[in-house]
Coordinates of C-alpha atoms in Angstrom, one line a residue:
X1 CA 116.2 19.6 56.5
X2 CA 114.6 22.1 59.0
X3 CA 116.4 23.7 61.9
X4 CA 114.9 25.0 65.1
X5 CA 114.4 28.7 65.4
X6 CA 116.8 28.6 68.3
X7 CA 119.6 26.9 66.3
X8 CA 122.7 28.9 67.6
X9 CA 124.5 28.5 64.2
X10 CA 121.7 30.3 62.3
X11 CA 121.3 32.9 65.0
X12 CA 125.0 33.6 64.8
X13 CA 124.8 34.0 61.0
X14 CA 121.8 36.3 61.3
X15 CA 123.5 38.5 63.8
X16 CA 126.6 38.7 61.7
X17 CA 124.4 39.7 58.7
X18 CA 122.7 42.5 60.6
X19 CA 126.1 43.9 61.8
X20 CA 127.7 43.7 58.3
X21 CA 124.6 45.3 56.6
X22 CA 124.5 48.1 59.2
X23 CA 128.3 48.8 58.8
X24 CA 128.3 48.8 55.0
X25 CA 125.1 50.7 54.1
X26 CA 123.0 47.7 53.2
X27 CA 120.0 49.5 54.6
X28 CA 116.6 51.0 53.9
X29 CA 114.7 53.8 55.6
X30 CA 112.1 53.2 58.2
X31 CA 110.1 56.4 57.8
X32 CA 108.9 58.6 54.9
X33 CA 111.4 61.5 54.7
X34 CA 111.0 64.4 52.2
X35 CA 112.0 63.3 48.8
X36 CA 115.1 65.6 48.7
X37 CA 116.3 64.7 52.2
X38 CA 117.9 61.5 53.5
X39 CA 116.1 59.2 55.8
X40 CA 117.3 59.2 59.4
X41 CA 115.7 56.1 60.8
X42 CA 117.4 53.0 59.3
X43 CA 117.1 49.3 59.3
X44 CA 119.0 46.6 57.5
X45 CA 117.5 45.8 54.1
X46 CA 115.3 42.6 53.9
X47 CA 117.9 39.9 53.3
X48 CA 118.6 36.3 52.8
X49 CA 121.4 35.3 55.2
X50 CA 123.0 33.0 52.7
X51 CA 123.0 32.9 48.9
X52 CA 120.8 30.6 46.8
X53 CA 122.1 28.1 44.3
X54 CA 121.4 28.4 40.5
X55 CA 122.7 26.2 37.7
X56 CA 125.9 27.7 36.4
X57 CA 125.1 27.0 32.8
X58 CA 121.7 28.6 33.0
X59 CA 123.0 31.7 34.7
X60 CA 125.6 32.1 31.9
X61 CA 122.8 31.7 29.3
X62 CA 120.8 34.5 30.9
X63 CA 123.8 36.8 31.1
X64 CA 124.7 36.0 27.5
X65 CA 121.3 37.2 26.3
X66 CA 121.2 40.5 28.1
X67 CA 122.9 42.6 25.4
X68 CA 120.4 41.2 22.9
X69 CA 117.5 42.2 25.2
X70 CA 118.9 45.7 25.5
X71 CA 119.2 46.0 21.7
X72 CA 115.7 44.7 21.4
X73 CA 114.3 47.4 23.7
X74 CA 116.0 50.1 21.6
X75 CA 114.8 48.7 18.3
X76 CA 111.2 48.4 19.5
X77 CA 111.3 51.9 21.0
X78 CA 112.4 53.4 17.8
X79 CA 109.5 51.8 15.9
X80 CA 106.8 54.1 17.2
X81 CA 104.2 52.7 14.7
X82 CA 104.7 49.3 16.2
X83 CA 104.3 50.6 19.7
X84 CA 101.1 52.5 18.7
X85 CA 99.5 49.5 16.9
X86 CA 100.5 46.9 19.5
X87 CA 99.3 48.9 22.5
X88 CA 96.1 50.3 20.9
X89 CA 93.8 47.7 22.5
X90 CA 95.5 48.0 26.0
X91 CA 95.3 51.8 25.7
X92 CA 91.6 51.7 25.0
X93 CA 90.9 50.3 28.4
X94 CA 94.0 51.3 30.4
X95 CA 94.2 55.0 31.1
X96 CA 97.9 54.9 32.1
X97 CA 99.0 53.2 28.9
X98 CA 96.9 55.7 26.9
X99 CA 98.6 58.6 28.7
X100 CA 102.1 57.3 28.0
X101 CA 101.2 57.0 24.3
X102 CA 100.0 60.5 24.4
X103 CA 103.3 61.6 26.0
X104 CA 105.1 59.8 23.1
X105 CA 103.0 61.7 20.5
X106 CA 103.2 65.1 22.2
X107 CA 107.0 64.9 22.5
X108 CA 107.6 63.7 19.0
X109 CA 108.3 67.1 17.3
X110 CA 110.9 68.0 20.0
X111 CA 112.4 64.5 19.8
X112 CA 112.9 64.8 16.1
X113 CA 114.3 68.3 16.4
X114 CA 116.9 67.0 19.0
X115 CA 117.8 64.1 16.7
X116 CA 118.2 66.4 13.7
X117 CA 120.5 68.6 15.7
X118 CA 122.6 65.6 16.8
X119 CA 121.5 66.0 20.4
X120 CA 119.4 62.9 20.9
X121 CA 120.9 60.8 23.7
X122 CA 119.0 57.8 25.2
X123 CA 120.1 55.6 28.1
X124 CA 118.6 52.2 29.0
X125 CA 119.2 50.6 32.3
X126 CA 117.3 47.4 31.9
X127 CA 116.8 44.3 34.0
X128 CA 115.5 41.0 32.6
X129 CA 114.0 38.9 35.4
X130 CA 113.8 35.1 35.4
X131 CA 112.7 32.1 37.4
X132 CA 113.9 28.6 37.1
X133 CA 111.3 26.3 35.6
X134 CA 111.3 23.1 37.5
X135 CA 110.0 20.8 34.7
X136 CA 112.6 22.0 32.2
X137 CA 115.4 23.0 34.6
X138 CA 116.0 26.3 32.6
X139 CA 115.3 29.9 33.2
X140 CA 112.1 31.5 31.8
X141 CA 111.7 35.2 31.6
X142 CA 109.2 36.8 34.0
X143 CA 109.5 40.3 32.6
X144 CA 111.9 42.9 31.1
X145 CA 112.1 46.1 33.2
X146 CA 112.9 49.3 31.4
X147 CA 112.2 51.9 34.0
X148 CA 113.3 52.3 37.6
X149 CA 115.2 49.0 37.7
X150 CA 116.0 49.2 41.4
X151 CA 118.3 47.5 43.9
X152 CA 121.4 47.3 41.8
X153 CA 123.5 48.9 44.6
X154 CA 122.1 47.0 47.5
X155 CA 122.4 43.8 45.4
X156 CA 126.1 44.6 44.9
X157 CA 126.5 44.8 48.7
X158 CA 124.5 41.7 49.3
X159 CA 126.9 39.6 47.3
X160 CA 129.8 41.1 49.3
X161 CA 128.0 40.3 52.5
X162 CA 127.5 36.6 51.5
X163 CA 131.1 36.2 50.6
X164 CA 132.0 37.6 54.1
X165 CA 129.5 35.4 55.9
X166 CA 130.6 32.2 54.2
X167 CA 134.2 33.0 55.2
X168 CA 133.2 33.7 58.8
X169 CA 131.3 30.4 59.0
X170 CA 134.4 28.2 58.5
X171 CA 135.7 26.4 61.5
X172 CA 139.3 26.6 62.6
X173 CA 140.7 23.7 60.5
X174 CA 142.5 24.2 57.3
X175 CA 140.0 21.9 55.6
X176 CA 137.0 24.0 56.7
X177 CA 138.7 27.2 55.5
X178 CA 139.5 25.7 52.2
X179 CA 135.9 24.4 51.8
X180 CA 134.6 27.9 52.6
X181 CA 136.9 29.5 50.1
X182 CA 135.8 27.0 47.4
X183 CA 132.1 27.7 48.2
X184 CA 132.6 31.5 48.2
X185 CA 134.4 31.3 44.9
X186 CA 131.0 30.2 43.4
X187 CA 129.6 33.7 44.0
X188 CA 129.9 35.6 40.7
X189 CA 131.4 39.1 41.2
X190 CA 128.5 41.7 41.0
X191 CA 129.5 45.2 39.8
X192 CA 126.0 46.4 39.2
X193 CA 126.5 49.6 41.2
X194 CA 129.7 50.5 39.3
X195 CA 128.4 49.5 35.9
X196 CA 125.2 51.5 36.2
X197 CA 127.0 54.6 37.6
X198 CA 129.5 54.4 34.7
X199 CA 126.7 54.2 32.1
X200 CA 125.0 57.2 33.7
X201 CA 128.2 59.2 33.7
X202 CA 128.8 58.3 30.0
X203 CA 125.2 59.5 29.2
X204 CA 126.0 62.9 30.9
X205 CA 129.2 63.2 28.8
X206 CA 127.4 62.3 25.6
X207 CA 124.7 64.9 26.3
X208 CA 127.3 67.7 26.8
X209 CA 127.7 67.6 30.6
X210 CA 125.6 68.7 33.5
X211 CA 124.0 67.1 36.5
X212 CA 121.9 64.0 36.8
X213 CA 118.3 64.8 37.7
X214 CA 117.0 61.8 39.6
X215 CA 113.2 61.8 39.6
X216 CA 112.1 60.1 42.8
X217 CA 108.9 59.3 44.7
X218 CA 108.0 61.3 47.9
X219 CA 108.8 59.3 51.0
X220 CA 111.0 56.7 49.3
X221 CA 112.1 54.0 51.8
X222 CA 114.6 52.7 49.2
X223 CA 116.5 56.0 49.0
X224 CA 119.8 54.4 50.1
X225 CA 119.9 52.2 47.0
X226 CA 119.5 55.4 45.0
X227 CA 122.0 57.4 47.1
X228 CA 124.7 54.7 46.6
X229 CA 124.4 55.6 42.9
X230 CA 124.7 59.3 43.7
X231 CA 127.8 58.7 45.8
X232 CA 129.4 56.4 43.1
X233 CA 128.6 59.0 40.4
X234 CA 130.4 61.7 42.4
X235 CA 133.3 59.6 43.7
X236 CA 134.2 57.7 40.5
X237 CA 133.1 60.2 37.8
X238 CA 132.7 63.7 39.4
X239 CA 129.1 63.9 38.4
X240 CA 126.6 65.6 40.8
X241 CA 123.0 64.4 41.3
X242 CA 119.9 66.4 42.2
X243 CA 116.8 64.6 43.6
X244 CA 113.4 66.0 42.7
X245 CA 109.9 64.6 42.6
X246 CA 107.8 65.1 39.5
X247 CA 105.9 67.8 41.3
X248 CA 109.2 69.6 42.1
X249 CA 110.3 69.2 38.5
X250 CA 107.2 71.2 37.5
X251 CA 108.0 74.1 39.7
X252 CA 111.9 74.1 39.6
X253 CA 112.7 73.1 36.0
X254 CA 112.5 74.8 32.6
X255 CA 113.5 74.1 29.0
X256 CA 115.7 76.7 27.5
X257 CA 113.7 79.0 25.1
X258 CA 110.5 77.4 26.3
X259 CA 110.2 75.2 23.2
X260 CA 111.1 71.7 22.3
X261 CA 114.6 70.3 22.0
X262 CA 116.2 72.9 24.3
X263 CA 118.4 72.4 27.3
X264 CA 116.7 71.3 30.6
X265 CA 117.7 73.5 33.5
X266 CA 117.0 73.4 37.3
X267 CA 116.4 76.9 38.5
X268 CA 118.7 78.2 41.2
X269 CA 117.4 78.8 44.7
X270 CA 118.7 81.3 47.2
X271 CA 121.0 83.1 44.8
X272 CA 122.5 79.9 43.4
X273 CA 123.0 79.5 39.6
X274 CA 120.7 77.4 37.4
X275 CA 122.0 73.9 36.8
X276 CA 122.1 72.3 33.3
X277 CA 120.7 68.7 33.3
X278 CA 122.7 66.2 31.4
X279 CA 120.6 63.1 32.2
X280 CA 117.2 62.6 33.7
X281 CA 117.1 59.3 35.6
X282 CA 113.6 58.1 36.6
X283 CA 113.2 56.2 39.8
X284 CA 109.5 57.2 39.7
X285 CA 106.9 57.6 36.9
X286 CA 106.3 53.9 36.4
X287 CA 102.9 53.7 38.1
X288 CA 99.6 55.8 37.9
X289 CA 100.1 56.8 41.6
X290 CA 103.2 58.8 40.5
X291 CA 100.9 61.2 38.6
X292 CA 98.3 62.3 41.1
X293 CA 97.5 65.5 39.1
X294 CA 98.0 67.0 35.7
X295 CA 101.1 68.8 37.1
X296 CA 103.1 65.6 37.2
X297 CA 102.1 64.7 33.6
X298 CA 103.1 68.3 32.5
X299 CA 106.5 67.8 34.3
X300 CA 107.1 64.5 32.5
X301 CA 106.2 66.1 29.2
X302 CA 108.7 69.0 29.9
X303 CA 111.4 66.4 30.4
X304 CA 110.5 64.4 27.3
X305 CA 110.6 67.6 25.2
X306 CA 114.0 68.6 26.4
X307 CA 117.4 67.7 24.9
X308 CA 118.6 66.1 28.1
X309 CA 119.4 62.4 28.0
X310 CA 116.7 60.3 29.5
X311 CA 116.6 57.0 31.3
X312 CA 114.1 55.9 30.1
X313 CA 112.3 57.8 27.4
X314 CA 108.6 57.3 27.2
X315 CA 109.2 55.0 24.2
X316 CA 111.6 52.8 26.3
X317 CA 109.1 52.7 29.1
X318 CA 106.4 51.5 26.6
X319 CA 108.7 49.0 25.1
X320 CA 109.0 47.3 28.5
X321 CA 105.2 46.9 28.9
X322 CA 103.6 43.6 29.5
X323 CA 101.7 43.8 26.2
X324 CA 104.9 44.3 24.2
X325 CA 106.5 41.4 26.0
X326 CA 103.6 39.2 24.9
X327 CA 103.5 40.5 21.4
X328 CA 107.2 39.9 20.9
X329 CA 106.6 36.2 21.7
X330 CA 104.3 35.8 18.7
X331 CA 105.7 34.0 15.7
X332 CA 108.3 36.1 13.8
X333 CA 107.8 39.2 16.0
X334 CA 111.1 39.2 18.0
X335 CA 113.0 38.2 14.8
X336 CA 111.8 41.4 13.1
X337 CA 114.0 43.3 15.5
X338 CA 117.0 41.1 16.3
X339 CA 117.1 38.7 13.4
X340 CA 116.7 34.9 13.2
X341 CA 119.8 34.0 15.3
X342 CA 119.1 36.6 18.0
X343 CA 115.4 35.6 18.0
X344 CA 116.3 31.9 18.5
X345 CA 118.5 32.8 21.5
X346 CA 115.8 34.9 23.2
X347 CA 113.0 32.5 22.5
X348 CA 114.8 29.9 24.6
X349 CA 114.0 32.1 27.6
X350 CA 110.4 33.0 26.8
X351 CA 107.5 31.6 28.9
X352 CA 104.1 31.0 27.4
X353 CA 102.4 34.3 26.7
X354 CA 98.9 34.9 25.3
X355 CA 97.0 38.0 24.0
X356 CA 93.5 38.6 25.3
X357 CA 92.6 41.2 22.7
X358 CA 90.0 39.0 21.2
X359 CA 88.7 36.5 23.8
X360 CA 86.3 35.0 21.2
X361 CA 89.1 33.9 18.9
X362 CA 89.4 30.1 19.0
X363 CA 93.0 29.9 20.2
X364 CA 92.3 32.6 22.9
X365 CA 89.1 31.0 24.0
X366 CA 90.8 27.7 24.4
X367 CA 93.6 29.0 26.6
X368 CA 91.1 31.0 28.7
X369 CA 89.2 27.8 29.3
X370 CA 92.4 26.0 30.2
X371 CA 93.3 28.8 32.6
X372 CA 89.9 28.7 34.3
X373 CA 90.2 24.9 34.7
X374 CA 93.8 25.0 36.0
X375 CA 94.5 28.5 37.4
X376 CA 97.5 27.3 39.3
X377 CA 99.3 27.1 35.9
X378 CA 98.7 30.7 34.9
X379 CA 99.1 34.3 36.0
X380 CA 97.0 37.3 34.7
X381 CA 99.1 40.5 34.3
X382 CA 97.9 44.1 33.8
X383 CA 100.0 46.9 32.3
X384 CA 101.6 47.8 35.6
X385 CA 105.1 47.8 37.3
X386 CA 106.2 47.8 40.9
X387 CA 104.8 44.5 42.3
X388 CA 101.5 43.5 43.8
X389 CA 99.4 43.9 40.6
X390 CA 99.1 40.4 39.2
X391 CA 96.0 38.1 39.5
X392 CA 96.3 34.5 40.6
X393 CA 94.0 31.6 41.5
X394 CA 90.4 32.6 42.2
X395 CA 91.0 36.3 41.3
X396 CA 92.4 35.2 37.9
X397 CA 89.4 32.9 37.3
X398 CA 86.9 35.6 38.3
X399 CA 88.5 38.2 35.9
X400 CA 88.6 35.7 33.0
X401 CA 84.9 34.8 33.6
X402 CA 84.0 38.5 33.7
X403 CA 85.4 38.8 30.2
X404 CA 84.5 42.0 28.3
X405 CA 86.6 44.1 26.0
X406 CA 88.7 45.4 29.0
X407 CA 90.3 42.0 29.2
X408 CA 92.6 43.2 26.4
X409 CA 94.4 45.4 28.9
X410 CA 95.8 42.2 30.4
X411 CA 98.1 39.4 29.2
X412 CA 97.9 35.7 30.2
X413 CA 101.2 34.1 31.1
X414 CA 102.4 30.6 31.9
X415 CA 103.1 30.4 35.6
X416 CA 106.7 29.5 36.2
X417 CA 107.1 26.8 38.9
X418 CA 110.6 26.9 40.3
X419 CA 111.9 24.2 42.7
X420 CA 112.0 25.4 46.3
X421 CA 115.1 25.8 48.4
X422 CA 115.7 26.3 52.1
X423 CA 116.7 29.9 53.1
X424 CA 117.1 32.0 56.2
X425 CA 115.2 35.2 55.6
X426 CA 115.9 38.3 57.7
X427 CA 113.5 41.2 58.2
X428 CA 113.6 43.9 60.8
X429 CA 116.1 42.1 62.9
X430 CA 114.1 38.8 63.0
X431 CA 115.1 35.7 61.1
X432 CA 113.2 32.6 60.1
X433 CA 114.2 29.5 58.1
X434 CA 111.7 29.1 55.2
X435 CA 111.0 27.1 52.1
X436 CA 111.7 29.7 49.4
X437 CA 111.6 30.6 45.7
X438 CA 114.0 32.9 44.0
X439 CA 114.0 35.2 41.0
X440 CA 117.2 36.2 39.1
X441 CA 117.5 39.6 37.4
X442 CA 120.3 40.5 35.0
X443 CA 121.1 44.2 34.4
X444 CA 122.1 45.7 31.2
X445 CA 123.1 49.2 30.1
X446 CA 122.6 50.6 26.6
X447 CA 123.6 54.1 25.5
X448 CA 122.9 55.6 22.0
X449 CA 123.5 59.0 20.6
X450 CA 121.7 59.5 17.3
X451 CA 122.5 56.4 15.3
X452 CA 125.6 55.5 17.2
X453 CA 125.5 52.9 20.0
X454 CA 128.1 54.1 22.5
X455 CA 127.7 51.1 24.9
X456 CA 125.8 47.9 25.3
X457 CA 127.1 46.1 28.4
X458 CA 126.1 43.4 30.9
X459 CA 125.8 45.2 34.2
X460 CA 125.5 42.8 37.1
X461 CA 122.7 40.9 38.7
X462 CA 120.0 40.8 41.4
X463 CA 118.3 37.9 43.2
X464 CA 115.1 38.3 45.1
X465 CA 113.9 35.4 47.3
X466 CA 110.4 35.0 48.8
X467 CA 108.6 32.3 50.8
X468 CA 107.2 29.6 48.6
X469 CA 103.7 30.5 49.6
X470 CA 104.0 34.1 48.3
X471 CA 102.7 34.9 44.8
X472 CA 104.4 38.3 44.3
X473 CA 108.2 38.9 44.5
X474 CA 109.0 42.6 45.0
X475 CA 111.4 43.7 47.7
X476 CA 110.1 47.3 47.9
X477 CA 106.6 46.0 47.9
X478 CA 107.3 43.9 50.9
X479 CA 107.1 40.4 49.4
X480 CA 110.7 39.4 49.0
X481 CA 114.2 39.8 50.4
X482 CA 117.5 40.5 48.7
X483 CA 119.7 37.5 47.9
X484 CA 122.6 36.6 45.6
X485 CA 123.4 33.6 43.3
X486 CA 125.8 30.8 44.1
X487 CA 126.6 29.0 40.9
X488 CA 126.5 25.2 41.0
X489 CA 126.7 22.2 38.8
X490 CA 124.5 19.0 39.0
X491 CA 125.9 16.4 41.3
X492 CA 127.4 18.8 43.8
X493 CA 124.6 18.7 46.3
X494 CA 124.0 22.4 46.2
X495 CA 121.0 22.6 43.7
X496 CA 117.4 21.6 44.4
X497 CA 116.9 17.8 44.1
X498 CA 115.0 18.2 40.8
X499 CA 118.1 19.8 39.2
X500 CA 120.8 17.7 40.8
X501 CA 121.2 14.9 38.2
X502 CA 124.2 12.7 38.6
X503 CA 127.1 14.9 37.7
X504 CA 130.5 14.5 39.4
X505 CA 131.3 16.5 42.5
X506 CA 133.7 19.4 42.2
X507 CA 136.5 20.2 44.7
X508 CA 135.1 21.9 47.8
X509 CA 131.5 21.0 46.9
X510 CA 129.0 20.2 49.7
X511 CA 129.3 16.5 50.2
X512 CA 126.0 15.1 51.4
X513 CA 123.7 17.5 49.6
X514 CA 121.1 19.7 51.2
X515 CA 121.8 22.9 49.4
X516 CA 123.8 26.0 50.3
X517 CA 122.3 26.3 53.8
X518 CA 123.3 22.7 54.7
X519 CA 126.8 23.2 53.2
X520 CA 127.4 26.3 55.3
X521 CA 126.2 24.7 58.5
X522 CA 128.6 21.8 57.9
X523 CA 131.4 24.3 57.8
X524 CA 130.3 25.5 61.2
X525 CA 130.3 22.0 62.8

């Protein structure tokens, strides 16, 4: 059901969303401020005005597997021989992967020294991303992020905004208010901001105290998501944060004694004392553009060689690469790290993944031919993070036909085809009702000191929604908006038609179907 762009009900909801976002810090910067300074020009974050429906049972399945995925990352990262062997082909043709592997090797003596001294502390803030597969009705994993898993704080605020907007939408009658309360109760509480800040504070404590060094990109528009973490760290845990770019790390930081395994310190300026770093938290360093010169690589190596806790280590970053994701889907691979029972649980979320290391191998040649014939069913992924890097359609076909040994730097993946829903998307003060697709991310935190796992927790969620005609899905990259999940059961009229089935309606459900948007508009009638 479409609604005119002048529909006063939608305009009212969009206006309320802008006001709430502006009042509660659900914002991004407009300009490109210095990395260490806050932005001054603000706009509300790209938003969906209302939440999107997901099957409750499938959501719980994804949440239930997050601790397994976090443990998997740690196990893979500790098997450096596996990382080296699995990434060898990709590294031969992808300079960025090769540099990360060199970073791993060059920091190994210092890492072993820190471990021998009982000072090795590693923190993982991971996010496993999924899309609903229309044919099966279940979630399939898009990727597992192990570095700079962003938008946890703005996602927390988005869920609160949606709860507010649904309540405001209700008419004056008791029945309408009761229906709004029942609908809002389907929004799972999201404590991503609090959980991630708590894990960071725990890492600082495990490392012996100090500040959090947040490594950021110059001109970061998404600084407010990061600064919410800074504020929560201070308000809830008394931990201070210092923001530096990799270039600034190179000029302002040093390792005590100049060797490996020593304390990382930020030099004082203007007569101030040096600051001991307890945790280095990377919100940069995940893409080649973050290393424009050798100075940035030297700064990253300085961090890796220090005794400070790191989120992530180079090994954790490599464990989240696309090639590792594909390799773990091979028969028996994931079971090697999490056992048969854990492997069975995780495999239920794996999409089809294929190696391109040897394009002439019969199985590989067959799937390449299939992808060339039906490119709409596949996506070609390089070893890159941050959105906007994948190849689809004609570009996918052209690269597969080009072939060559460099193809081994890519993986081929089943394209997940989620059922579309209707959403009201809000960008820069303007809204539009669109047919949309959504991606769910589940956060997890994992902290280890030496051999002891100090925490392994589920840590909230993220939803990103994009128009159904968009291939990519990154908010920071400009493809998607922030959203939140509303959990539904088949038969309630809230899910896409393909997933509705014939289940009984629950109290407060949207009689008449049409999804979340239609349900909220009925509250306003």
